[in-house]
mmCIF file of C-alpha atoms in Angstrom:
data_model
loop_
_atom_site.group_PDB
_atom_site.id
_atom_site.type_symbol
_atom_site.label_atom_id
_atom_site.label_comp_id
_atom_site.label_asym_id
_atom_site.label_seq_id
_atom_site.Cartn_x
_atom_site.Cartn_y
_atom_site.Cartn_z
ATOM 1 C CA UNK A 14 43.982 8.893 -84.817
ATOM 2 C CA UNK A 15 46.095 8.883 -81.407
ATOM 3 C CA UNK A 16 48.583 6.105 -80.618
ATOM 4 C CA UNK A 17 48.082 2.547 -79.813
ATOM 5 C CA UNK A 18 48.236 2.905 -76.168
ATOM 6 C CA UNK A 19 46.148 1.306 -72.534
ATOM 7 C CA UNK A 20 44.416 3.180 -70.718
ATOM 8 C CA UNK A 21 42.807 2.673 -67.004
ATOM 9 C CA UNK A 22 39.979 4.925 -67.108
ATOM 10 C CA UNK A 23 40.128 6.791 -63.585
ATOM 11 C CA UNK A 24 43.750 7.288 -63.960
ATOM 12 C CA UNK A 25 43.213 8.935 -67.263
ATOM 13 C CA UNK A 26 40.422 10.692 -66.634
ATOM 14 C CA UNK A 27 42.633 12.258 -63.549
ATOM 15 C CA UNK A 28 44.844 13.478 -66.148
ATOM 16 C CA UNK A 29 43.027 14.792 -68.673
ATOM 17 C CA UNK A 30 41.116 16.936 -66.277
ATOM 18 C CA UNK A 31 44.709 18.057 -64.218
ATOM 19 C CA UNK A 32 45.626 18.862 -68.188
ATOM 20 C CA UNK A 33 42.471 21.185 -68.647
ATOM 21 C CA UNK A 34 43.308 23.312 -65.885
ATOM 22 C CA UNK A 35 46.935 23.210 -66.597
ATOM 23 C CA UNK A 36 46.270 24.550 -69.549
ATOM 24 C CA UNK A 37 44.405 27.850 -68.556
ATOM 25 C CA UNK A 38 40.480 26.191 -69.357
ATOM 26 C CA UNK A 39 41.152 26.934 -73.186
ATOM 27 C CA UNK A 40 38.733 25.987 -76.223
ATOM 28 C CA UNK A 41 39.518 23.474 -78.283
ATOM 29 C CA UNK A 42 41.230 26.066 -81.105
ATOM 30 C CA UNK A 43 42.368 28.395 -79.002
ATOM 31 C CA UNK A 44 43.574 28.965 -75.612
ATOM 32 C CA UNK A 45 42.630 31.371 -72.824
ATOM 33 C CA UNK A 46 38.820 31.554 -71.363
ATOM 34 C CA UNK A 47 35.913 32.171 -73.115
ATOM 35 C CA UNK A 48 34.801 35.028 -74.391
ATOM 36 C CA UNK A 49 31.287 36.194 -73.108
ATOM 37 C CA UNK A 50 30.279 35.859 -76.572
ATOM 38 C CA UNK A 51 31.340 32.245 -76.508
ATOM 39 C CA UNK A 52 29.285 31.048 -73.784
ATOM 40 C CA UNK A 53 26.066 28.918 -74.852
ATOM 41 C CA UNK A 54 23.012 30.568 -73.572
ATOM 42 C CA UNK A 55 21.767 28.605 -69.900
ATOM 43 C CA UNK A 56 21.049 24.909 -69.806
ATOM 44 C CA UNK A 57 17.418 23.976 -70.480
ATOM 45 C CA UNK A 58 15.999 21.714 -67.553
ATOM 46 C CA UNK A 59 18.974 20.859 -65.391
ATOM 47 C CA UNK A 60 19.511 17.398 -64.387
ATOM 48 C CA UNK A 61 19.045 16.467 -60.625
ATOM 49 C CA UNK A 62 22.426 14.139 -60.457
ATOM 50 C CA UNK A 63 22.952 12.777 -56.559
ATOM 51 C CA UNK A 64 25.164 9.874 -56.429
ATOM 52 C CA UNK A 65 26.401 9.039 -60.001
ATOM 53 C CA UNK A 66 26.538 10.697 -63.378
ATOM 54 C CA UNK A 67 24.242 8.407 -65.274
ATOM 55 C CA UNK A 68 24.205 10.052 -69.124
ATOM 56 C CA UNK A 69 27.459 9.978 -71.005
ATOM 57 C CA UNK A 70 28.671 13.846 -72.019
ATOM 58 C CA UNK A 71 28.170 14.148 -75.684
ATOM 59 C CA UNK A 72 31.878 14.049 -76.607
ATOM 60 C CA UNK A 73 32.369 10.040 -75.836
ATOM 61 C CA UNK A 74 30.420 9.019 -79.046
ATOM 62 C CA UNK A 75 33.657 10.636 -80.060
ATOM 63 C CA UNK A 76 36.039 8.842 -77.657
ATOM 64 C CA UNK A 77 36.494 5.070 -77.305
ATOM 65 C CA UNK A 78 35.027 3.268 -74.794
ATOM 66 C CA UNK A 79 36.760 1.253 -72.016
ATOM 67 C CA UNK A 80 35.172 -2.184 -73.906
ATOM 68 C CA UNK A 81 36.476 -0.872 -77.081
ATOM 69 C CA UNK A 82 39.451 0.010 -75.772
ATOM 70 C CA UNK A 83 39.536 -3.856 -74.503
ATOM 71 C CA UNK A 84 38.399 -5.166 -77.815
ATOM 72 C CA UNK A 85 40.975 -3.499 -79.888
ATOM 73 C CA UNK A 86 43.666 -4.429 -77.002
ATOM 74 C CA UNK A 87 42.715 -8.151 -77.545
ATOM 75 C CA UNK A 88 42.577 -7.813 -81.613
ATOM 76 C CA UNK A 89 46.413 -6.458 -81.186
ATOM 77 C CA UNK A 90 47.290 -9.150 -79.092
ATOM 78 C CA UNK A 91 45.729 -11.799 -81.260
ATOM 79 C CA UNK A 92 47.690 -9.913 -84.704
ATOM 80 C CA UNK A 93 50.935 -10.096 -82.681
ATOM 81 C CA UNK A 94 50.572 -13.108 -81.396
ATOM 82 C CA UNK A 95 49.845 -14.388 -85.445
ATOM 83 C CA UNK A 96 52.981 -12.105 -86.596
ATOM 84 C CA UNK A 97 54.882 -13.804 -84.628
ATOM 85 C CA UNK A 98 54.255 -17.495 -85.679
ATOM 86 C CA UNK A 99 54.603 -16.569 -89.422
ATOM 87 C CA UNK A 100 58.232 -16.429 -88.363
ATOM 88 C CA UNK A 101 57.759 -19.756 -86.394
ATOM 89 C CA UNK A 102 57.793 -18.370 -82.696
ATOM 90 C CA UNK A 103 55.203 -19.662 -80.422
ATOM 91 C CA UNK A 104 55.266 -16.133 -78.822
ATOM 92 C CA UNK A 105 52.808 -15.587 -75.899
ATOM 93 C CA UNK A 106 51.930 -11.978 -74.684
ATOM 94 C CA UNK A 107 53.360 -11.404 -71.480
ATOM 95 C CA UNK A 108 50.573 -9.477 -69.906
ATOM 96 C CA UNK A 109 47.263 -10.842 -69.047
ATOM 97 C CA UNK A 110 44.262 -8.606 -70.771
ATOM 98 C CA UNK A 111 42.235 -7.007 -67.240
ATOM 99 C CA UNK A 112 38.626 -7.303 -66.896
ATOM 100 C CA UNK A 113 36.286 -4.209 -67.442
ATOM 101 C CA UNK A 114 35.807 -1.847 -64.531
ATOM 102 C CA UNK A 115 32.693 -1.031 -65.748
ATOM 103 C CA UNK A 116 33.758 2.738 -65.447
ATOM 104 C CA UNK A 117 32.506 5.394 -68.059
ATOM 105 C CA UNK A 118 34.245 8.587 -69.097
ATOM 106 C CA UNK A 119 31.844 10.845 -67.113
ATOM 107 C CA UNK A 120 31.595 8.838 -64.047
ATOM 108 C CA UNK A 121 34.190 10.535 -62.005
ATOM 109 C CA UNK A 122 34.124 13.757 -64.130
ATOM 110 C CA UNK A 123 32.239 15.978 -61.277
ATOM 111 C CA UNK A 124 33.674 14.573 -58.169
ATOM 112 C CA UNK A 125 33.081 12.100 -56.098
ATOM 113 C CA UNK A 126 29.198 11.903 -55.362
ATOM 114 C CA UNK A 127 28.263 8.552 -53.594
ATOM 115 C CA UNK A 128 28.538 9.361 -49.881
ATOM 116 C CA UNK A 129 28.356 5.379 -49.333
ATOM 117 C CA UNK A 130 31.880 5.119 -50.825
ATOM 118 C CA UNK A 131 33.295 8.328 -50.074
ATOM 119 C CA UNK A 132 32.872 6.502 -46.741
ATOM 120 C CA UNK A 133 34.983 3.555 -47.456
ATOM 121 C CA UNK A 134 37.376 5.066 -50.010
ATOM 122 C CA UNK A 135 37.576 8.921 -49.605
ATOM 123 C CA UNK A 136 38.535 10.435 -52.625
ATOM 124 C CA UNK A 137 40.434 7.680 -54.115
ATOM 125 C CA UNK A 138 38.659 5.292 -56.573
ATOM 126 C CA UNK A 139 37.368 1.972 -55.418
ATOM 127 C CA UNK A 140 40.002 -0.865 -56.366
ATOM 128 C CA UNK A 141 39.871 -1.812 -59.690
ATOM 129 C CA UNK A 142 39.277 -5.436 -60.920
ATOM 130 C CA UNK A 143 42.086 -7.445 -60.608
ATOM 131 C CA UNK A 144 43.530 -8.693 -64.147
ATOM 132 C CA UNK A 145 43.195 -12.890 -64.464
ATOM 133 C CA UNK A 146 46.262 -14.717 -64.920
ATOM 134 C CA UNK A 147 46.538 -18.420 -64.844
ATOM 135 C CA UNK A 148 49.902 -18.264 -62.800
ATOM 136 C CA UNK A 149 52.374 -19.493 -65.119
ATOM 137 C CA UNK A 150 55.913 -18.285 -65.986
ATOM 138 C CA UNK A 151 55.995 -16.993 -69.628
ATOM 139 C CA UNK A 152 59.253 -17.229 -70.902
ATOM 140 C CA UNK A 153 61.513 -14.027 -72.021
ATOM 141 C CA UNK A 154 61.379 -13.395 -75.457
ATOM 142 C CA UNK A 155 64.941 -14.387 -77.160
ATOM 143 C CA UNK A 156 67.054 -11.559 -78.928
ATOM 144 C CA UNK A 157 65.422 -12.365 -82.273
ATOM 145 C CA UNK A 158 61.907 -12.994 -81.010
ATOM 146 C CA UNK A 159 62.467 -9.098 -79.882
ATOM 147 C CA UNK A 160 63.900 -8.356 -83.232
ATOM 148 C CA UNK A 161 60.633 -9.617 -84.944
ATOM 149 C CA UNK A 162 58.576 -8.022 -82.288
ATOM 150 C CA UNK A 163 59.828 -4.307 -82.634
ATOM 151 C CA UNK A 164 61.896 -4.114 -85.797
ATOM 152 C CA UNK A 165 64.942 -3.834 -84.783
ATOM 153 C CA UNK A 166 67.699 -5.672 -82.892
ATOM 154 C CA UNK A 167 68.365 -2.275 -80.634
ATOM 155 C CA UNK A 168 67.657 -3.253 -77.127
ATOM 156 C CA UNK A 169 67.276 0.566 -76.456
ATOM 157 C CA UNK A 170 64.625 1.168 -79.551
ATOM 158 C CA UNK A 171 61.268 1.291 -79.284
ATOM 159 C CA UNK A 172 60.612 0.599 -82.878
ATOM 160 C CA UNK A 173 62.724 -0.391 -85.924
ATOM 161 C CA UNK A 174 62.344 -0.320 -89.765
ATOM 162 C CA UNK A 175 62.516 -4.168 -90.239
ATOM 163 C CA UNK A 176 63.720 -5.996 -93.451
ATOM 164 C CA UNK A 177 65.633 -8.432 -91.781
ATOM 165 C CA UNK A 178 65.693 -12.054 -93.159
ATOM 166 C CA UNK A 179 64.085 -14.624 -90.261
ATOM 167 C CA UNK A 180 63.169 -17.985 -91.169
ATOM 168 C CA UNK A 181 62.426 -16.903 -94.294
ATOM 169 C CA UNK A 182 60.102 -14.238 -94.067
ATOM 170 C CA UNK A 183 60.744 -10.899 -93.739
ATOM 171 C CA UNK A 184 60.533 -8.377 -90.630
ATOM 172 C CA UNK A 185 57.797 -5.584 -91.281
ATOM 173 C CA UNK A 186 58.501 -2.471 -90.471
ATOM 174 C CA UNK A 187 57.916 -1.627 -86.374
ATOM 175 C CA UNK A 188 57.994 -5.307 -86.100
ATOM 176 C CA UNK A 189 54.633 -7.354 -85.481
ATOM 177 C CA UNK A 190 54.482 -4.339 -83.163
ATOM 178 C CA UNK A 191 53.847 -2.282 -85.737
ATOM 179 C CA UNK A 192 52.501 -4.682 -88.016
ATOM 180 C CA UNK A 193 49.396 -5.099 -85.795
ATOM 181 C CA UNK A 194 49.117 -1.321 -85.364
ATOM 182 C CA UNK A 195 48.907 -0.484 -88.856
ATOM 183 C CA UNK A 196 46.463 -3.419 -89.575
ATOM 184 C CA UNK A 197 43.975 -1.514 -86.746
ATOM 185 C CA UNK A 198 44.725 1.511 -87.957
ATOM 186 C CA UNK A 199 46.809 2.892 -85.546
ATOM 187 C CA UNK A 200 43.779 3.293 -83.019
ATOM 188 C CA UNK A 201 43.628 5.850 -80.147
ATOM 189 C CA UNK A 202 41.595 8.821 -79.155
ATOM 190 C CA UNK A 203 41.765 11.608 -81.854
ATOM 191 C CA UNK A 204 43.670 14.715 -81.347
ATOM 192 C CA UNK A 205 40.408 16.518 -81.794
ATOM 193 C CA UNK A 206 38.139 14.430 -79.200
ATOM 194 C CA UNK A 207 40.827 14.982 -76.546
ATOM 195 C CA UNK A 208 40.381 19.287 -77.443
ATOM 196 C CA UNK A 209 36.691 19.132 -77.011
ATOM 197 C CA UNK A 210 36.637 16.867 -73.919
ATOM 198 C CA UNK A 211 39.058 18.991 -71.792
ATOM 199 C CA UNK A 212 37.804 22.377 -73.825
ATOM 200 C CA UNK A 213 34.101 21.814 -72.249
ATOM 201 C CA UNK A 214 35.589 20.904 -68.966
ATOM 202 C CA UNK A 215 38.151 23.751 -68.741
ATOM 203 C CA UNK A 216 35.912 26.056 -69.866
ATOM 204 C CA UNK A 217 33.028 24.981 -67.649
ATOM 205 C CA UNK A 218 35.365 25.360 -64.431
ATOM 206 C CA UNK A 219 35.303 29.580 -65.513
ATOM 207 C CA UNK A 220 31.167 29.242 -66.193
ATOM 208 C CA UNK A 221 29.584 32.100 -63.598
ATOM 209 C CA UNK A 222 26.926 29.120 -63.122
ATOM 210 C CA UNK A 223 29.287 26.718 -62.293
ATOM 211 C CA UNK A 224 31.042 29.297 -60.028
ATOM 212 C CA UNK A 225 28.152 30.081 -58.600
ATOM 213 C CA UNK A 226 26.812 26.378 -57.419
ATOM 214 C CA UNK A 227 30.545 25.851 -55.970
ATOM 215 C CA UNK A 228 30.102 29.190 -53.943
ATOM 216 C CA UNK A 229 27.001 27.181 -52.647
ATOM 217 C CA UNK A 230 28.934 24.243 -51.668
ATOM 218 C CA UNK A 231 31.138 25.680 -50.339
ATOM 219 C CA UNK A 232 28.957 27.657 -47.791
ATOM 220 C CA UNK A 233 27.627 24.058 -47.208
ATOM 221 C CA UNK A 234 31.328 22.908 -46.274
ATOM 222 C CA UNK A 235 31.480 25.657 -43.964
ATOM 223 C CA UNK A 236 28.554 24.295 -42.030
ATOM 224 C CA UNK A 237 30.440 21.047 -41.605
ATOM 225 C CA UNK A 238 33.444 23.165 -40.546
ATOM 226 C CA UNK A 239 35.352 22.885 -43.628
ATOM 227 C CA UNK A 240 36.896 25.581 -45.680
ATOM 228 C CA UNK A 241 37.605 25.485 -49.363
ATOM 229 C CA UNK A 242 35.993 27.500 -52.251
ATOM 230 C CA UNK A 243 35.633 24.947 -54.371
ATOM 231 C CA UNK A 244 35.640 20.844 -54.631
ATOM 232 C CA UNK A 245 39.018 20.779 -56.565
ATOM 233 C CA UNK A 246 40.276 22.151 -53.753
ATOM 234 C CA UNK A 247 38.929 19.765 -51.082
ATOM 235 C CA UNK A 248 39.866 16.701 -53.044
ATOM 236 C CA UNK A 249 43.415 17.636 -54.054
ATOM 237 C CA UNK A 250 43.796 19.009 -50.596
ATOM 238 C CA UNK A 251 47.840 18.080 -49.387
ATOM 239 C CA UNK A 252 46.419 15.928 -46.638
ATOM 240 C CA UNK A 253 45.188 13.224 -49.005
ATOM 241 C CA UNK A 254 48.726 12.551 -50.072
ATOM 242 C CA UNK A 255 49.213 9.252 -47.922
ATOM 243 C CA UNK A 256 49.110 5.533 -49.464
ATOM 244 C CA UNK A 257 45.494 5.066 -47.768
ATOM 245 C CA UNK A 258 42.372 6.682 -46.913
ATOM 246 C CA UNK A 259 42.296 8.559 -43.407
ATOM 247 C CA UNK A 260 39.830 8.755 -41.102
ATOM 248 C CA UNK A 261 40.085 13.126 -41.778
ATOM 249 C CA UNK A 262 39.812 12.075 -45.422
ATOM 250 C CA UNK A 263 36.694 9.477 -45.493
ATOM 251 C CA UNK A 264 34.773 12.773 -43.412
ATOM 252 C CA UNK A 265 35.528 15.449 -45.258
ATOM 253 C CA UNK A 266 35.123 13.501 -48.414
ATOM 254 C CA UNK A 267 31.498 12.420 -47.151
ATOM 255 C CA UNK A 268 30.760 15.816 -46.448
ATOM 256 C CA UNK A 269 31.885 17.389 -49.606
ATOM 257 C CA UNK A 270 29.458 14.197 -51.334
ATOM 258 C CA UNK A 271 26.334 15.472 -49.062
ATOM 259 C CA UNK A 272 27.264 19.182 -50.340
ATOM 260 C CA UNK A 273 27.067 18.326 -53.538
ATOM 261 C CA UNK A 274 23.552 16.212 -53.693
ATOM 262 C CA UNK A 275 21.985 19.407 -51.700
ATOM 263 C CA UNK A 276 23.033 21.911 -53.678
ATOM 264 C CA UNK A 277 22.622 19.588 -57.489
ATOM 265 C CA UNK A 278 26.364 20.568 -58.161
ATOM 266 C CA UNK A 279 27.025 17.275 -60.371
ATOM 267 C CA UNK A 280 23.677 18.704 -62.360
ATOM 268 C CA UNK A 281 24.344 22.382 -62.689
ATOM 269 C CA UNK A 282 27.919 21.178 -63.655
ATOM 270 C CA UNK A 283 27.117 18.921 -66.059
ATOM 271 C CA UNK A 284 24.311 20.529 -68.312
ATOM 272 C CA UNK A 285 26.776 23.583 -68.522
ATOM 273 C CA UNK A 286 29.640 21.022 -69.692
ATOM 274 C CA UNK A 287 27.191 19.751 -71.957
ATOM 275 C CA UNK A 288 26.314 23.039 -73.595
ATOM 276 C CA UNK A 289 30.239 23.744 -74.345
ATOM 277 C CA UNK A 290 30.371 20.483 -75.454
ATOM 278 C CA UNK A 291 27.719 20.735 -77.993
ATOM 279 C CA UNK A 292 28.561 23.977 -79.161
ATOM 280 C CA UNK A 293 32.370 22.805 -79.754
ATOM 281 C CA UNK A 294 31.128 19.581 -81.399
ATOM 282 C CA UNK A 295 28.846 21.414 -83.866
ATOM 283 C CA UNK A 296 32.436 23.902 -84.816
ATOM 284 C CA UNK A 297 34.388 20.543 -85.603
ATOM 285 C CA UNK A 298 31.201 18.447 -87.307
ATOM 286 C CA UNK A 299 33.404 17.123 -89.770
ATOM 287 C CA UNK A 300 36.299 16.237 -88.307
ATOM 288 C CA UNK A 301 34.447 14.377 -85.530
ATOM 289 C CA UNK A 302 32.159 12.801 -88.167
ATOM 290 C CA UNK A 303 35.564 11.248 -89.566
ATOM 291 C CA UNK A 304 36.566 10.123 -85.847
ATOM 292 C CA UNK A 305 33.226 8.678 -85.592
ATOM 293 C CA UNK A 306 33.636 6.372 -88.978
ATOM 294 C CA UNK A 307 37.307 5.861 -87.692
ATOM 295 C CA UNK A 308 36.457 4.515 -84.835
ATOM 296 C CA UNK A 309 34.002 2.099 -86.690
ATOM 297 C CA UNK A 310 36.359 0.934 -89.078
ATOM 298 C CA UNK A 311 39.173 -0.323 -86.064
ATOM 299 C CA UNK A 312 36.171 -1.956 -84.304
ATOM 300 C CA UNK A 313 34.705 -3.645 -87.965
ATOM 301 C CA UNK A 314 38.722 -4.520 -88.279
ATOM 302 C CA UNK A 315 38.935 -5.872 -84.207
ATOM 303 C CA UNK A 316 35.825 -8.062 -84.786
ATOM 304 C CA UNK A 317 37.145 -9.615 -87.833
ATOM 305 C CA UNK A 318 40.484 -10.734 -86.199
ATOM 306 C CA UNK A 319 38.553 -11.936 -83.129
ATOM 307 C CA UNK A 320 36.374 -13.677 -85.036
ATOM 308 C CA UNK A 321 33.020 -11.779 -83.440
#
């Protein structure tokens, strides 16, 4: 599995897309775009999406969740936490845990669809809910509170081997950093989920029915006086760049929304997305299949240490 790291969805879901097309829309195994050979045969009943992308893409039964994400967050915290009064610190974590955004994987994967908030926000995402914190000053960890943490007594180290002597018991390797970690089993997205999310997308963006749909929005734009070939190319358009929203941006981003709903781009883009998904998915059965029980056995593991 990946590394223990946070994520906050939108953000990462920017990324992994930006990565896609960074990467010349290659497949999962094997860069470049895909061969005509490669290309599932046309979607069966495309959905009608308008204003939000309401079925998950196949590949996030694959990919954890922003609860789960949360979850095993808060088991990590708890195992640190634990670690650290073994040794006979009363060590609190110094960030709050934030609440759920509610956001899924797909929601933003298409664009943003909802004229209502394209009119408020443009194309940045609505504010995300603030993190509670009860206000109070946490104290900095002493120098062998950080020892125990990480593993080492090297302020510039990340991570340290452990075996030092503290109160009696003995620093595990990484620290309770680490210790936690391993106890989770090391949780993250998997190499392979991460190929087959940004394979489908990458490989969707090159799709002749994909192109075609964006030729059709963008003929819409043009009505609205607006010129770009394709919605990546209104939303990451140089203007945008400020700190805030403008006026320029709230339109434009409004009018790429109503393009969209008219001409089902979301739904064209999607079941196309799908069928590269599906078709990847079915190639890596059995490595996914051990994701899958992966995941299960970190969220078993979170629940016991939570107490759920």
């Amino acid at each position: 599995m990946g590394t223990s790291l946070s994520r906050t969805f939108p953000v990462a879901l920017a990324a992994s897309l930006a990565a896609a097309l960074l990467a010349g829309c290659g497949s999962p195994s094997e860069g470049g775009a895909a061969k005509a050979t490669d290309v599932p045969a046309a979607p069966v009943g495309t959905p009608k999406i308008t204003t939000a992308v309401i079925e998950p893409v196949p590949v996030e039964a694959y990919l954890l969740t922003e609860e789960q994400w949360t979850t095993l967050g808060k088991a990590e915290s708890a195992l640190r936490v634990r670690c650290m009064e073994r040794f006979g610190f009363a060590y609190e974590e110094p960030l709050p845990v934030g609440e759920s955004s509610g956001q899924t994987i797909s929601q933003y994967r298409y664009g943003k669809l909802d004229p209502a908030k394209t009119a408020v926000h443009g194309y940045r995402m609505p504010p995300a809910p603030s993190s509670s914190s009860s206000g109070e000053v946490r104290k900095k960890p002493t120098a062998t509170e950080r020892m125990v943490l990480s593993g080492t007594a090297d302020l510039t180290a990340k991570s340290g081997k452990g075996g030092q002597k503290v109160n009696g018991e003995t620093v595990p390797d990484g620290g309770c950093v680490g210790e936690a970690q391993r106890k989770l089993g090391d949780y993250g997205d998997a190499q392979i989920a991460n190929d087959v999310n940004l394979g489908s997308f990458g490989k969707s963006l090159q799709d002749g029915r994909v192109l075609a749909v964006f030729a059709k929005w963008s003929r819409c734009m043009e009505e609205s006086g607006y010129h770009y070939k394709t919605p990546m190319d209104a939303s990451e358009d140089e203007k945008w760049r400020g700190e805030t929203a403008s006026a320029e941006e709230k339109t434009v981003a409004t009018a790429d929304a109503h393009c969209k709903i008219r001409n089902n781009v979301a739904g064209v883009w999607y079941a196309v997305d799908v069928a590269y998904q599906k078709q990847a998915i079915e190639e890596h059965a059995e490595e996914l299949d051990q994701v899958r029980k992966a995941i299960a056995g970190q969220l078993k593991a979170a629940a016991g240490v939570l107490g759920d």
